[in-house]
Amino acid sequence: MTQAEQDSAERRVLAAIGIARIVWGATTALGSARVHRVGGVEYPGPDGGVWVKAFGVRDVILGAGALHSDATVRRATLKAGIAMDLFDAGAVIFAGRQGMPRGAARIGVLMAGGTALFAAVGPRLLRLFENQRSDRIQPPIEK
């Protein structure tokens, strides 16, 4: 596989993650009360709702970084996003043990863990899928 094919798969996965992060981040920052209600969490909490808005802004910034034209910025954003998502999943698990509603905890772990997993293995899986598909489409080379 060429470097261009690897970069293309990574860029497509990052574009999907970037767009999803921007949409989720804007939803969270602008509609935090509704996001809390879906998770069954009282809003605003003792923090006045500022933390969930801050997480939304963070996701918008990570989403923009994932769409950046410079591959170095995209890769740094990918690594930072994976680290933050894993930390978020751990924090939600901890909060679930401290009384966070089960529905909210499940949603949080699923979203954070799923995004981290998709970011970590998505480019490789996409390249694998594309290689298998191209093997089926192209006839074997005869000698």
Short mmCIF file of N, CA, C and O in Angstrom, two decimals:
data_model
loop_
_atom_site.label_atom_id
_atom_site.label_comp_id
_atom_site.label_asym_id
_atom_site.label_seq_id
_atom_site.Cartn_x
_atom_site.Cartn_y
_atom_site.Cartn_z
N MET A 1 0.85 -1.17 0.00
CA MET A 1 0.00 0.00 0.00
C MET A 1 0.90 1.24 0.00
O MET A 1 1.85 1.32 0.75
N THR A 2 0.53 2.18 -0.82
CA THR A 2 1.34 3.39 -0.92
C THR A 2 1.02 4.35 0.23
O THR A 2 -0.02 4.24 0.88
N GLN A 3 1.92 5.29 0.44
CA GLN A 3 1.71 6.30 1.47
C GLN A 3 0.47 7.14 1.14
O GLN A 3 -0.28 7.51 2.04
N ALA A 4 0.25 7.40 -0.13
CA ALA A 4 -0.93 8.18 -0.53
C ALA A 4 -2.22 7.46 -0.17
O ALA A 4 -3.19 8.09 0.29
N GLU A 5 -2.25 6.13 -0.33
CA GLU A 5 -3.45 5.37 0.03
C GLU A 5 -3.66 5.37 1.55
O GLU A 5 -4.79 5.48 2.02
N GLN A 6 -2.56 5.26 2.29
CA GLN A 6 -2.67 5.32 3.75
C GLN A 6 -3.18 6.68 4.19
O GLN A 6 -4.05 6.78 5.05
N ASP A 7 -2.63 7.74 3.61
CA ASP A 7 -3.06 9.09 3.96
C ASP A 7 -4.52 9.32 3.59
O ASP A 7 -5.24 9.99 4.33
N SER A 8 -4.96 8.77 2.46
CA SER A 8 -6.34 8.95 2.03
C SER A 8 -7.31 8.30 3.01
O SER A 8 -8.32 8.90 3.39
N ALA A 9 -7.00 7.07 3.45
CA ALA A 9 -7.88 6.38 4.41
C ALA A 9 -7.91 7.14 5.73
O ALA A 9 -8.98 7.35 6.31
N GLU A 10 -6.75 7.56 6.19
CA GLU A 10 -6.69 8.31 7.45
C GLU A 10 -7.47 9.61 7.34
O GLU A 10 -8.23 9.97 8.24
N ARG A 11 -7.32 10.29 6.22
CA ARG A 11 -8.00 11.57 6.05
C ARG A 11 -9.52 11.40 6.01
O ARG A 11 -10.26 12.20 6.58
N ARG A 12 -10.01 10.33 5.37
CA ARG A 12 -11.46 10.10 5.31
C ARG A 12 -12.03 9.77 6.68
O ARG A 12 -13.10 10.25 7.05
N VAL A 13 -11.31 8.96 7.45
CA VAL A 13 -11.77 8.64 8.80
C VAL A 13 -11.74 9.91 9.65
O VAL A 13 -12.69 10.19 10.39
N LEU A 14 -10.68 10.68 9.54
CA LEU A 14 -10.60 11.92 10.31
C LEU A 14 -11.68 12.91 9.90
O LEU A 14 -12.20 13.66 10.74
N ALA A 15 -12.03 12.95 8.63
CA ALA A 15 -13.11 13.84 8.19
C ALA A 15 -14.44 13.43 8.83
O ALA A 15 -15.19 14.29 9.32
N ALA A 16 -14.71 12.13 8.87
CA ALA A 16 -15.94 11.66 9.51
C ALA A 16 -15.94 12.01 11.00
O ALA A 16 -16.94 12.52 11.53
N ILE A 17 -14.82 11.76 11.66
CA ILE A 17 -14.72 12.10 13.08
C ILE A 17 -14.83 13.61 13.28
O ILE A 17 -15.50 14.08 14.19
N GLY A 18 -14.15 14.37 12.43
CA GLY A 18 -14.17 15.83 12.56
C GLY A 18 -15.57 16.40 12.43
O GLY A 18 -16.00 17.24 13.24
N ILE A 19 -16.29 15.96 11.42
CA ILE A 19 -17.66 16.45 11.23
C ILE A 19 -18.55 16.05 12.40
O ILE A 19 -19.31 16.86 12.93
N ALA A 20 -18.42 14.80 12.83
CA ALA A 20 -19.23 14.33 13.97
C ALA A 20 -18.90 15.11 15.24
O ALA A 20 -19.79 15.48 16.00
N ARG A 21 -17.61 15.38 15.46
CA ARG A 21 -17.22 16.15 16.66
C ARG A 21 -17.79 17.57 16.61
O ARG A 21 -18.23 18.09 17.62
N ILE A 22 -17.73 18.19 15.45
CA ILE A 22 -18.26 19.55 15.33
C ILE A 22 -19.76 19.57 15.59
O ILE A 22 -20.26 20.41 16.33
N VAL A 23 -20.48 18.62 14.99
CA VAL A 23 -21.94 18.57 15.19
C VAL A 23 -22.26 18.30 16.66
O VAL A 23 -23.09 18.99 17.27
N TRP A 24 -21.60 17.27 17.24
CA TRP A 24 -21.85 16.94 18.65
C TRP A 24 -21.42 18.09 19.56
O TRP A 24 -22.13 18.45 20.50
N GLY A 25 -20.27 18.67 19.29
CA GLY A 25 -19.78 19.77 20.13
C GLY A 25 -20.71 20.98 20.09
O GLY A 25 -21.02 21.57 21.13
N ALA A 26 -21.18 21.34 18.91
CA ALA A 26 -22.10 22.47 18.80
C ALA A 26 -23.41 22.16 19.49
O ALA A 26 -23.98 23.01 20.19
N THR A 27 -23.90 20.92 19.33
CA THR A 27 -25.13 20.51 20.00
C THR A 27 -24.97 20.61 21.51
O THR A 27 -25.85 21.11 22.21
N THR A 28 -23.85 20.12 22.00
CA THR A 28 -23.60 20.12 23.44
C THR A 28 -23.41 21.54 23.97
O THR A 28 -23.94 21.89 25.03
N ALA A 29 -22.68 22.36 23.24
CA ALA A 29 -22.43 23.72 23.70
C ALA A 29 -23.69 24.58 23.64
O ALA A 29 -23.95 25.38 24.54
N LEU A 30 -24.48 24.43 22.59
CA LEU A 30 -25.65 25.29 22.39
C LEU A 30 -26.93 24.72 22.98
O LEU A 30 -27.84 25.47 23.29
N GLY A 31 -27.00 23.40 23.10
CA GLY A 31 -28.22 22.77 23.61
C GLY A 31 -27.94 21.89 24.81
O GLY A 31 -28.47 20.78 24.90
N SER A 32 -27.12 22.37 25.72
CA SER A 32 -26.68 21.55 26.84
C SER A 32 -27.84 21.08 27.72
O SER A 32 -27.81 19.97 28.24
N ALA A 33 -28.86 21.88 27.89
CA ALA A 33 -30.00 21.47 28.71
C ALA A 33 -30.69 20.25 28.09
O ALA A 33 -31.03 19.29 28.78
N ARG A 34 -30.87 20.26 26.79
CA ARG A 34 -31.50 19.14 26.10
C ARG A 34 -30.63 17.89 26.18
O ARG A 34 -31.12 16.78 26.39
N VAL A 35 -29.31 18.04 26.01
CA VAL A 35 -28.40 16.91 26.10
C VAL A 35 -28.49 16.28 27.49
O VAL A 35 -28.52 15.06 27.63
N HIS A 36 -28.56 17.11 28.51
CA HIS A 36 -28.70 16.60 29.88
C HIS A 36 -30.01 15.82 30.04
O HIS A 36 -30.03 14.75 30.63
N ARG A 37 -31.10 16.36 29.52
CA ARG A 37 -32.39 15.68 29.64
C ARG A 37 -32.38 14.32 28.98
O ARG A 37 -32.93 13.36 29.52
N VAL A 38 -31.76 14.21 27.81
CA VAL A 38 -31.68 12.92 27.12
C VAL A 38 -30.95 11.90 27.98
O VAL A 38 -31.33 10.74 28.03
N GLY A 39 -29.93 12.34 28.70
CA GLY A 39 -29.18 11.44 29.57
C GLY A 39 -29.80 11.24 30.93
O GLY A 39 -29.29 10.48 31.75
N GLY A 40 -30.88 11.96 31.21
CA GLY A 40 -31.54 11.83 32.51
C GLY A 40 -30.79 12.53 33.63
O GLY A 40 -30.92 12.17 34.80
N VAL A 41 -30.03 13.55 33.28
CA VAL A 41 -29.23 14.28 34.26
C VAL A 41 -29.88 15.64 34.49
O VAL A 41 -30.29 16.31 33.54
N GLU A 42 -29.96 16.03 35.76
CA GLU A 42 -30.55 17.32 36.10
C GLU A 42 -29.71 18.46 35.51
O GLU A 42 -28.48 18.41 35.50
N TYR A 43 -30.40 19.48 35.00
CA TYR A 43 -29.68 20.62 34.41
C TYR A 43 -30.30 21.91 34.92
O TYR A 43 -31.51 22.02 34.98
N PRO A 44 -29.54 22.91 35.22
CA PRO A 44 -28.09 22.83 35.35
C PRO A 44 -27.72 22.19 36.68
O PRO A 44 -28.46 22.28 37.64
N GLY A 45 -26.56 21.57 36.69
CA GLY A 45 -26.03 20.97 37.91
C GLY A 45 -25.38 22.05 38.76
O GLY A 45 -25.53 23.25 38.50
N PRO A 46 -24.64 21.62 39.75
CA PRO A 46 -23.97 22.59 40.62
C PRO A 46 -23.01 23.52 39.88
O PRO A 46 -22.73 24.62 40.34
N ASP A 47 -22.53 23.08 38.72
CA ASP A 47 -21.60 23.90 37.95
C ASP A 47 -22.29 24.92 37.06
O ASP A 47 -21.64 25.68 36.35
N GLY A 48 -23.61 24.92 37.07
CA GLY A 48 -24.36 25.86 36.23
C GLY A 48 -24.36 25.48 34.76
O GLY A 48 -24.77 26.26 33.92
N GLY A 49 -23.89 24.28 34.43
CA GLY A 49 -23.88 23.83 33.04
C GLY A 49 -22.64 24.23 32.26
O GLY A 49 -22.54 23.91 31.07
N VAL A 50 -21.70 24.91 32.92
CA VAL A 50 -20.54 25.42 32.19
C VAL A 50 -19.64 24.30 31.68
O VAL A 50 -19.07 24.41 30.60
N TRP A 51 -19.54 23.19 32.42
CA TRP A 51 -18.61 22.14 32.01
C TRP A 51 -19.06 21.43 30.74
O TRP A 51 -18.25 21.13 29.87
N VAL A 52 -20.34 21.17 30.63
CA VAL A 52 -20.80 20.48 29.43
C VAL A 52 -20.64 21.40 28.21
O VAL A 52 -20.31 20.95 27.12
N LYS A 53 -20.82 22.69 28.41
CA LYS A 53 -20.58 23.64 27.31
C LYS A 53 -19.10 23.66 26.92
O LYS A 53 -18.76 23.71 25.75
N ALA A 54 -18.23 23.60 27.92
CA ALA A 54 -16.79 23.58 27.65
C ALA A 54 -16.39 22.33 26.88
O ALA A 54 -15.57 22.39 25.96
N PHE A 55 -16.99 21.18 27.23
CA PHE A 55 -16.71 19.95 26.47
C PHE A 55 -17.19 20.11 25.04
O PHE A 55 -16.55 19.61 24.11
N GLY A 56 -18.30 20.78 24.84
CA GLY A 56 -18.80 21.01 23.49
C GLY A 56 -17.84 21.86 22.68
O GLY A 56 -17.53 21.54 21.52
N VAL A 57 -17.33 22.92 23.28
CA VAL A 57 -16.36 23.78 22.59
C VAL A 57 -15.10 22.98 22.28
O VAL A 57 -14.54 23.08 21.18
N ARG A 58 -14.66 22.17 23.23
CA ARG A 58 -13.47 21.33 23.01
C ARG A 58 -13.67 20.42 21.81
O ARG A 58 -12.79 20.28 20.96
N ASP A 59 -14.86 19.81 21.69
CA ASP A 59 -15.11 18.92 20.56
C ASP A 59 -15.17 19.67 19.23
O ASP A 59 -14.73 19.14 18.21
N VAL A 60 -15.69 20.88 19.24
CA VAL A 60 -15.68 21.68 18.01
C VAL A 60 -14.24 21.95 17.57
O VAL A 60 -13.89 21.82 16.39
N ILE A 61 -13.38 22.29 18.52
CA ILE A 61 -11.97 22.57 18.20
C ILE A 61 -11.28 21.30 17.70
O ILE A 61 -10.54 21.34 16.71
N LEU A 62 -11.51 20.16 18.37
CA LEU A 62 -10.93 18.89 17.89
C LEU A 62 -11.45 18.53 16.51
O LEU A 62 -10.70 18.02 15.67
N GLY A 63 -12.72 18.79 16.26
CA GLY A 63 -13.29 18.52 14.95
C GLY A 63 -12.65 19.38 13.87
O GLY A 63 -12.33 18.88 12.79
N ALA A 64 -12.43 20.63 14.17
CA ALA A 64 -11.77 21.52 13.20
C ALA A 64 -10.34 21.05 12.94
O ALA A 64 -9.88 21.05 11.80
N GLY A 65 -9.64 20.62 13.99
CA GLY A 65 -8.28 20.12 13.81
C GLY A 65 -8.24 18.86 12.96
O GLY A 65 -7.32 18.66 12.16
N ALA A 66 -9.24 18.00 13.11
CA ALA A 66 -9.31 16.77 12.31
C ALA A 66 -9.54 17.06 10.83
O ALA A 66 -9.20 16.24 9.99
N LEU A 67 -10.07 18.23 10.52
CA LEU A 67 -10.33 18.62 9.13
C LEU A 67 -9.24 19.51 8.56
O LEU A 67 -9.31 19.92 7.40
N HIS A 68 -8.22 19.79 9.33
CA HIS A 68 -7.14 20.71 8.91
C HIS A 68 -6.44 20.18 7.67
O HIS A 68 -6.33 18.98 7.45
N SER A 69 -5.92 21.08 6.86
CA SER A 69 -5.26 20.68 5.61
C SER A 69 -3.88 20.07 5.85
O SER A 69 -3.40 19.30 5.02
N ASP A 70 -3.24 20.36 6.96
CA ASP A 70 -1.90 19.85 7.26
C ASP A 70 -1.99 18.48 7.94
O ASP A 70 -2.62 18.32 9.00
N ALA A 71 -1.34 17.48 7.35
CA ALA A 71 -1.39 16.11 7.89
C ALA A 71 -0.81 16.04 9.30
O ALA A 71 -1.29 15.25 10.12
N THR A 72 0.19 16.85 9.61
CA THR A 72 0.78 16.83 10.95
C THR A 72 -0.24 17.29 11.99
O THR A 72 -0.36 16.70 13.07
N VAL A 73 -1.00 18.31 11.67
CA VAL A 73 -2.04 18.80 12.57
C VAL A 73 -3.13 17.75 12.73
O VAL A 73 -3.60 17.48 13.84
N ARG A 74 -3.54 17.14 11.62
CA ARG A 74 -4.58 16.10 11.69
C ARG A 74 -4.14 14.93 12.57
O ARG A 74 -4.90 14.45 13.40
N ARG A 75 -2.91 14.48 12.40
CA ARG A 75 -2.43 13.34 13.19
C ARG A 75 -2.31 13.69 14.67
O ARG A 75 -2.63 12.88 15.54
N ALA A 76 -1.84 14.90 14.96
CA ALA A 76 -1.75 15.34 16.37
C ALA A 76 -3.15 15.43 16.98
O ALA A 76 -3.36 15.03 18.13
N THR A 77 -4.09 15.93 16.19
CA THR A 77 -5.47 16.01 16.66
C THR A 77 -6.05 14.63 16.89
O THR A 77 -6.77 14.39 17.87
N LEU A 78 -5.74 13.69 16.00
CA LEU A 78 -6.21 12.32 16.15
C LEU A 78 -5.71 11.74 17.47
O LEU A 78 -6.48 11.18 18.25
N LYS A 79 -4.42 11.86 17.73
CA LYS A 79 -3.85 11.32 18.97
C LYS A 79 -4.43 12.01 20.21
O LYS A 79 -4.76 11.35 21.20
N ALA A 80 -4.55 13.32 20.16
CA ALA A 80 -5.13 14.06 21.29
C ALA A 80 -6.58 13.66 21.52
O ALA A 80 -7.02 13.49 22.66
N GLY A 81 -7.32 13.50 20.44
CA GLY A 81 -8.72 13.09 20.55
C GLY A 81 -8.88 11.71 21.16
O GLY A 81 -9.75 11.49 22.00
N ILE A 82 -8.03 10.78 20.74
CA ILE A 82 -8.09 9.43 21.32
C ILE A 82 -7.81 9.49 22.81
O ILE A 82 -8.53 8.89 23.62
N ALA A 83 -6.76 10.22 23.19
CA ALA A 83 -6.41 10.33 24.62
C ALA A 83 -7.56 10.95 25.41
O ALA A 83 -7.92 10.47 26.49
N MET A 84 -8.13 12.02 24.89
CA MET A 84 -9.24 12.69 25.60
C MET A 84 -10.47 11.80 25.68
O MET A 84 -11.15 11.77 26.71
N ASP A 85 -10.76 11.08 24.61
CA ASP A 85 -11.93 10.19 24.62
C ASP A 85 -11.75 9.06 25.63
O ASP A 85 -12.70 8.69 26.34
N LEU A 86 -10.55 8.50 25.72
CA LEU A 86 -10.30 7.45 26.71
C LEU A 86 -10.42 8.00 28.13
O LEU A 86 -10.98 7.36 29.02
N PHE A 87 -9.90 9.21 28.33
CA PHE A 87 -10.04 9.85 29.64
C PHE A 87 -11.51 10.10 29.95
O PHE A 87 -11.97 9.84 31.07
N ASP A 88 -12.26 10.59 28.97
CA ASP A 88 -13.70 10.84 29.16
C ASP A 88 -14.43 9.55 29.52
O ASP A 88 -15.28 9.56 30.41
N ALA A 89 -14.12 8.46 28.82
CA ALA A 89 -14.78 7.19 29.11
C ALA A 89 -14.49 6.77 30.55
O ALA A 89 -15.39 6.33 31.28
N GLY A 90 -13.25 6.92 30.98
CA GLY A 90 -12.89 6.60 32.36
C GLY A 90 -13.60 7.49 33.36
O GLY A 90 -14.09 7.00 34.40
N ALA A 91 -13.70 8.77 33.05
CA ALA A 91 -14.39 9.70 33.94
C ALA A 91 -15.88 9.36 34.05
O ALA A 91 -16.47 9.45 35.13
N VAL A 92 -16.48 8.96 32.94
CA VAL A 92 -17.90 8.60 32.96
C VAL A 92 -18.12 7.32 33.76
O VAL A 92 -19.09 7.20 34.51
N ILE A 93 -17.21 6.35 33.60
CA ILE A 93 -17.32 5.13 34.40
C ILE A 93 -17.23 5.47 35.88
O ILE A 93 -18.03 4.98 36.70
N PHE A 94 -16.30 6.32 36.24
CA PHE A 94 -16.16 6.76 37.64
C PHE A 94 -17.43 7.47 38.10
O PHE A 94 -17.95 7.20 39.17
N ALA A 95 -17.95 8.38 37.27
CA ALA A 95 -19.16 9.12 37.63
C ALA A 95 -20.35 8.17 37.77
O ALA A 95 -21.21 8.37 38.64
N GLY A 96 -20.40 7.14 36.92
CA GLY A 96 -21.48 6.16 37.02
C GLY A 96 -21.46 5.43 38.35
O GLY A 96 -22.49 5.14 38.93
N ARG A 97 -20.28 5.20 38.85
CA ARG A 97 -20.14 4.55 40.16
C ARG A 97 -20.45 5.49 41.31
O ARG A 97 -20.68 5.05 42.44
N GLN A 98 -20.45 6.78 41.01
CA GLN A 98 -20.74 7.79 42.04
C GLN A 98 -22.18 8.27 41.99
O GLN A 98 -22.54 9.21 42.69
N GLY A 99 -23.00 7.65 41.13
CA GLY A 99 -24.42 8.00 41.11
C GLY A 99 -24.94 8.63 39.83
O GLY A 99 -26.12 8.97 39.75
N MET A 100 -24.10 8.80 38.82
CA MET A 100 -24.59 9.33 37.55
C MET A 100 -25.66 8.36 37.03
O MET A 100 -25.50 7.15 37.13
N PRO A 101 -26.76 8.87 36.48
CA PRO A 101 -27.79 7.98 35.94
C PRO A 101 -27.21 6.99 34.93
O PRO A 101 -26.36 7.35 34.12
N ARG A 102 -27.68 5.74 35.01
CA ARG A 102 -27.14 4.68 34.15
C ARG A 102 -27.24 5.01 32.66
O ARG A 102 -26.33 4.73 31.90
N GLY A 103 -28.35 5.59 32.25
CA GLY A 103 -28.52 5.93 30.84
C GLY A 103 -27.46 6.90 30.36
O GLY A 103 -26.87 6.73 29.29
N ALA A 104 -27.20 7.92 31.17
CA ALA A 104 -26.19 8.91 30.81
C ALA A 104 -24.81 8.28 30.78
O ALA A 104 -24.00 8.56 29.89
N ALA A 105 -24.53 7.41 31.76
CA ALA A 105 -23.23 6.74 31.81
C ALA A 105 -23.04 5.84 30.58
O ALA A 105 -21.96 5.84 29.97
N ARG A 106 -24.06 5.10 30.22
CA ARG A 106 -23.96 4.23 29.04
C ARG A 106 -23.70 5.03 27.77
O ARG A 106 -22.87 4.68 26.95
N ILE A 107 -24.47 6.11 27.62
CA ILE A 107 -24.30 6.96 26.44
C ILE A 107 -22.88 7.53 26.41
O ILE A 107 -22.22 7.52 25.38
N GLY A 108 -22.42 8.03 27.55
CA GLY A 108 -21.08 8.63 27.61
C GLY A 108 -19.98 7.65 27.28
O GLY A 108 -19.07 7.96 26.50
N VAL A 109 -20.04 6.46 27.86
CA VAL A 109 -19.01 5.46 27.59
C VAL A 109 -19.07 5.01 26.14
O VAL A 109 -18.04 4.86 25.48
N LEU A 110 -20.28 4.80 25.64
CA LEU A 110 -20.44 4.37 24.25
C LEU A 110 -19.88 5.42 23.28
O LEU A 110 -19.13 5.09 22.35
N MET A 111 -20.21 6.66 23.51
CA MET A 111 -19.75 7.72 22.59
C MET A 111 -18.24 7.92 22.70
O MET A 111 -17.54 7.97 21.68
N ALA A 112 -17.72 8.06 23.91
CA ALA A 112 -16.29 8.32 24.08
C ALA A 112 -15.46 7.10 23.66
O ALA A 112 -14.50 7.22 22.91
N GLY A 113 -15.85 5.94 24.15
CA GLY A 113 -15.11 4.73 23.80
C GLY A 113 -15.21 4.39 22.33
O GLY A 113 -14.23 3.99 21.70
N GLY A 114 -16.41 4.56 21.77
CA GLY A 114 -16.60 4.27 20.35
C GLY A 114 -15.79 5.20 19.46
O GLY A 114 -15.19 4.76 18.47
N THR A 115 -15.75 6.46 19.82
CA THR A 115 -14.98 7.41 19.02
C THR A 115 -13.49 7.10 19.11
O THR A 115 -12.78 7.13 18.11
N ALA A 116 -13.00 6.79 20.31
CA ALA A 116 -11.59 6.44 20.47
C ALA A 116 -11.24 5.20 19.65
O ALA A 116 -10.22 5.17 18.97
N LEU A 117 -12.10 4.20 19.71
CA LEU A 117 -11.85 2.96 18.96
C LEU A 117 -11.88 3.23 17.46
O LEU A 117 -10.99 2.78 16.72
N PHE A 118 -12.87 3.97 16.99
CA PHE A 118 -12.97 4.29 15.56
C PHE A 118 -11.75 5.08 15.10
O PHE A 118 -11.20 4.83 14.02
N ALA A 119 -11.31 6.03 15.91
CA ALA A 119 -10.15 6.84 15.54
C ALA A 119 -8.88 6.00 15.51
O ALA A 119 -8.02 6.18 14.64
N ALA A 120 -8.77 5.06 16.45
CA ALA A 120 -7.56 4.26 16.54
C ALA A 120 -7.45 3.21 15.43
O ALA A 120 -6.37 2.99 14.88
N VAL A 121 -8.56 2.55 15.11
CA VAL A 121 -8.49 1.45 14.14
C VAL A 121 -9.19 1.75 12.82
O VAL A 121 -9.04 0.99 11.87
N GLY A 122 -9.92 2.83 12.75
CA GLY A 122 -10.68 3.14 11.54
C GLY A 122 -9.86 3.23 10.27
O GLY A 122 -10.21 2.58 9.26
N PRO A 123 -8.74 3.97 10.25
CA PRO A 123 -7.96 4.05 9.00
C PRO A 123 -7.45 2.68 8.55
O PRO A 123 -7.53 2.35 7.37
N ARG A 124 -6.98 1.88 9.48
CA ARG A 124 -6.46 0.56 9.12
C ARG A 124 -7.58 -0.34 8.58
O ARG A 124 -7.40 -1.04 7.59
N LEU A 125 -8.74 -0.32 9.23
CA LEU A 125 -9.86 -1.13 8.76
C LEU A 125 -10.35 -0.68 7.39
O LEU A 125 -10.69 -1.50 6.55
N LEU A 126 -10.38 0.63 7.17
CA LEU A 126 -10.80 1.15 5.87
C LEU A 126 -9.83 0.70 4.78
O LEU A 126 -10.25 0.26 3.71
N ARG A 127 -8.52 0.77 5.04
CA ARG A 127 -7.54 0.32 4.05
C ARG A 127 -7.69 -1.17 3.79
O ARG A 127 -7.63 -1.61 2.64
N LEU A 128 -7.89 -1.96 4.83
CA LEU A 128 -8.08 -3.40 4.68
C LEU A 128 -9.31 -3.69 3.82
O LEU A 128 -9.25 -4.51 2.89
N PHE A 129 -10.41 -3.03 4.12
CA PHE A 129 -11.64 -3.21 3.34
C PHE A 129 -11.42 -2.82 1.88
O PHE A 129 -11.84 -3.54 0.97
N GLU A 130 -10.76 -1.70 1.65
CA GLU A 130 -10.53 -1.25 0.28
C GLU A 130 -9.61 -2.21 -0.47
O GLU A 130 -9.81 -2.46 -1.66
N ASN A 131 -8.60 -2.76 0.21
CA ASN A 131 -7.71 -3.73 -0.43
C ASN A 131 -8.47 -4.99 -0.82
O ASN A 131 -8.28 -5.53 -1.91
N GLN A 132 -9.32 -5.47 0.07
CA GLN A 132 -10.10 -6.67 -0.24
C GLN A 132 -11.07 -6.41 -1.39
O GLN A 132 -11.25 -7.26 -2.26
N ARG A 133 -11.66 -5.24 -1.39
CA ARG A 133 -12.60 -4.90 -2.46
C ARG A 133 -11.87 -4.78 -3.79
O ARG A 133 -12.34 -5.27 -4.81
N SER A 134 -10.69 -4.17 -3.81
CA SER A 134 -9.97 -4.01 -5.07
C SER A 134 -9.45 -5.34 -5.58
O SER A 134 -9.35 -5.56 -6.78
N ASP A 135 -9.14 -6.28 -4.67
CA ASP A 135 -8.73 -7.61 -5.09
C ASP A 135 -9.86 -8.34 -5.81
O ASP A 135 -9.63 -9.10 -6.74
N ARG A 136 -11.10 -8.13 -5.37
CA ARG A 136 -12.25 -8.77 -6.00
C ARG A 136 -12.61 -8.12 -7.32
O ARG A 136 -13.10 -8.77 -8.22
N ILE A 137 -12.35 -6.82 -7.42
CA ILE A 137 -12.76 -6.09 -8.62
C ILE A 137 -11.75 -6.29 -9.75
O ILE A 137 -12.12 -6.47 -10.90
N GLN A 138 -10.46 -6.29 -9.43
CA GLN A 138 -9.43 -6.39 -10.46
C GLN A 138 -9.17 -7.86 -10.79
O GLN A 138 -8.99 -8.68 -9.90
N PRO A 139 -9.14 -8.19 -12.07
CA PRO A 139 -8.85 -9.57 -12.44
C PRO A 139 -7.38 -9.90 -12.14
O PRO A 139 -6.54 -9.00 -12.13
N PRO A 140 -7.09 -11.14 -11.86
CA PRO A 140 -5.70 -11.51 -11.57
C PRO A 140 -4.82 -11.27 -12.79
O PRO A 140 -5.26 -11.39 -13.94
N ILE A 141 -3.59 -10.93 -12.53
CA ILE A 141 -2.62 -10.69 -13.61
C ILE A 141 -2.11 -12.04 -14.11
O ILE A 141 -1.62 -12.84 -13.32
N GLU A 142 -2.26 -12.26 -15.40
CA GLU A 142 -1.79 -13.51 -15.98
C GLU A 142 -0.39 -13.32 -16.50
O GLU A 142 -0.03 -12.28 -17.03
N LYS A 143 0.41 -14.38 -16.39
CA LYS A 143 1.80 -14.31 -16.86
C LYS A 143 1.94 -15.01 -18.17
O LYS A 143 1.30 -15.89 -18.56
#
